[in-house]
Amino acid sequence: MAIIVNLDVLLAQRKMSVTELSERVGITMANLSILKNGKAKAIRFSTLEKLCRVLDCQPGDLLAFQDEES
């Protein structure tokens, strides 16, 4: 996938567990796992906003583009 989700990095930097993030954002552990492992096909802006609010980050901190062709 060309979009990389840096959720693990942000969680480590903030010393926060996936369980804590799940509770604070209101997203199931299963859905966070799908997002964290790069298996998600889409993300709602409302979910992205909640993640950014809880992790105190910008969308660009959470998501990155990596060109698969190069």
PDB file of C-alpha atoms in Angstrom:
ATOM      1  CA  MET A   1       0.000   0.000   0.000  1.00  0.00           C
ATOM      2  CA  ALA A   2       1.284   3.458  -0.858  1.00  0.00           C
ATOM      3  CA  ILE A   3      -0.153   5.093   2.274  1.00  0.00           C
ATOM      4  CA  ILE A   4       1.807   4.326   5.443  1.00  0.00           C
ATOM      5  CA  VAL A   5       0.108   4.658   8.835  1.00  0.00           C
ATOM      6  CA  ASN A   6       2.571   5.733  11.531  1.00  0.00           C
ATOM      7  CA  LEU A   7       0.306   4.861  14.452  1.00  0.00           C
ATOM      8  CA  ASP A   8       2.911   2.674  16.178  1.00  0.00           C
ATOM      9  CA  VAL A   9       5.463   5.493  16.095  1.00  0.00           C
ATOM     10  CA  LEU A  10       3.060   8.045  17.552  1.00  0.00           C
ATOM     11  CA  LEU A  11       1.900   5.640  20.262  1.00  0.00           C
ATOM     12  CA  ALA A  12       5.496   4.916  21.261  1.00  0.00           C
ATOM     13  CA  GLN A  13       6.389   8.615  21.324  1.00  0.00           C
ATOM     14  CA  ARG A  14       3.434   9.319  23.595  1.00  0.00           C
ATOM     15  CA  LYS A  15       3.940   6.183  25.699  1.00  0.00           C
ATOM     16  CA  MET A  16       0.325   5.221  25.051  1.00  0.00           C
ATOM     17  CA  SER A  17      -1.080   1.728  24.577  1.00  0.00           C
ATOM     18  CA  VAL A  18      -3.465   0.719  21.816  1.00  0.00           C
ATOM     19  CA  THR A  19      -5.998  -0.078  24.535  1.00  0.00           C
ATOM     20  CA  GLU A  20      -5.792   3.440  25.968  1.00  0.00           C
ATOM     21  CA  LEU A  21      -6.070   4.979  22.486  1.00  0.00           C
ATOM     22  CA  SER A  22      -9.087   2.797  21.747  1.00  0.00           C
ATOM     23  CA  GLU A  23     -10.841   3.968  24.901  1.00  0.00           C
ATOM     24  CA  ARG A  24      -9.987   7.645  24.427  1.00  0.00           C
ATOM     25  CA  VAL A  25     -10.929   7.776  20.736  1.00  0.00           C
ATOM     26  CA  GLY A  26     -13.926   5.451  20.875  1.00  0.00           C
ATOM     27  CA  ILE A  27     -12.664   3.052  18.205  1.00  0.00           C
ATOM     28  CA  THR A  28     -12.679  -0.698  18.672  1.00  0.00           C
ATOM     29  CA  MET A  29      -9.394  -2.521  19.171  1.00  0.00           C
ATOM     30  CA  ALA A  30     -10.125  -4.498  16.000  1.00  0.00           C
ATOM     31  CA  ASN A  31     -10.491  -1.348  13.893  1.00  0.00           C
ATOM     32  CA  LEU A  32      -7.359   0.207  15.386  1.00  0.00           C
ATOM     33  CA  SER A  33      -5.479  -2.996  14.628  1.00  0.00           C
ATOM     34  CA  ILE A  34      -6.639  -2.900  11.001  1.00  0.00           C
ATOM     35  CA  LEU A  35      -5.496   0.715  10.734  1.00  0.00           C
ATOM     36  CA  LYS A  36      -2.207   0.095  12.547  1.00  0.00           C
ATOM     37  CA  ASN A  37      -1.312  -2.903  10.373  1.00  0.00           C
ATOM     38  CA  GLY A  38      -1.958  -1.068   7.113  1.00  0.00           C
ATOM     39  CA  LYS A  39      -4.978  -3.194   6.190  1.00  0.00           C
ATOM     40  CA  ALA A  40      -7.494  -0.311   6.182  1.00  0.00           C
ATOM     41  CA  LYS A  41      -8.883   0.706   2.814  1.00  0.00           C
ATOM     42  CA  ALA A  42     -10.307   4.021   4.066  1.00  0.00           C
ATOM     43  CA  ILE A  43     -10.519   6.252   7.121  1.00  0.00           C
ATOM     44  CA  ARG A  44     -13.290   8.681   7.962  1.00  0.00           C
ATOM     45  CA  PHE A  45     -12.297  12.280   8.532  1.00  0.00           C
ATOM     46  CA  SER A  46     -14.107  12.152  11.876  1.00  0.00           C
ATOM     47  CA  THR A  47     -11.909   9.208  12.931  1.00  0.00           C
ATOM     48  CA  LEU A  48      -8.783  10.962  11.696  1.00  0.00           C
ATOM     49  CA  GLU A  49      -9.798  14.076  13.629  1.00  0.00           C
ATOM     50  CA  LYS A  50     -10.297  12.077  16.849  1.00  0.00           C
ATOM     51  CA  LEU A  51      -6.936  10.331  16.445  1.00  0.00           C
ATOM     52  CA  CYS A  52      -5.168  13.642  15.839  1.00  0.00           C
ATOM     53  CA  ARG A  53      -6.890  15.244  18.825  1.00  0.00           C
ATOM     54  CA  VAL A  54      -5.967  12.416  21.233  1.00  0.00           C
ATOM     55  CA  LEU A  55      -2.433  11.972  19.864  1.00  0.00           C
ATOM     56  CA  ASP A  56      -1.891  15.746  19.592  1.00  0.00           C
ATOM     57  CA  CYS A  57      -0.652  15.480  16.022  1.00  0.00           C
ATOM     58  CA  GLN A  58      -1.389  16.555  12.467  1.00  0.00           C
ATOM     59  CA  PRO A  59      -2.804  14.173   9.820  1.00  0.00           C
ATOM     60  CA  GLY A  60       0.604  14.261   8.107  1.00  0.00           C
ATOM     61  CA  ASP A  61       2.205  12.904  11.287  1.00  0.00           C
ATOM     62  CA  LEU A  62      -0.139   9.926  11.168  1.00  0.00           C
ATOM     63  CA  LEU A  63      -0.206   9.262   7.416  1.00  0.00           C
ATOM     64  CA  ALA A  64       2.613   9.246   4.870  1.00  0.00           C
ATOM     65  CA  PHE A  65       2.788   8.530   1.135  1.00  0.00           C
ATOM     66  CA  GLN A  66       5.385   6.112  -0.186  1.00  0.00           C
ATOM     67  CA  ASP A  67       5.607   5.688  -3.942  1.00  0.00           C
ATOM     68  CA  GLU A  68       5.507   1.953  -4.700  1.00  0.00           C
ATOM     69  CA  GLU A  69       6.893   2.470  -8.187  1.00  0.00           C
ATOM     70  CA  SER A  70      10.279   3.729  -7.064  1.00  0.00           C
TER      71      SER A  70
END
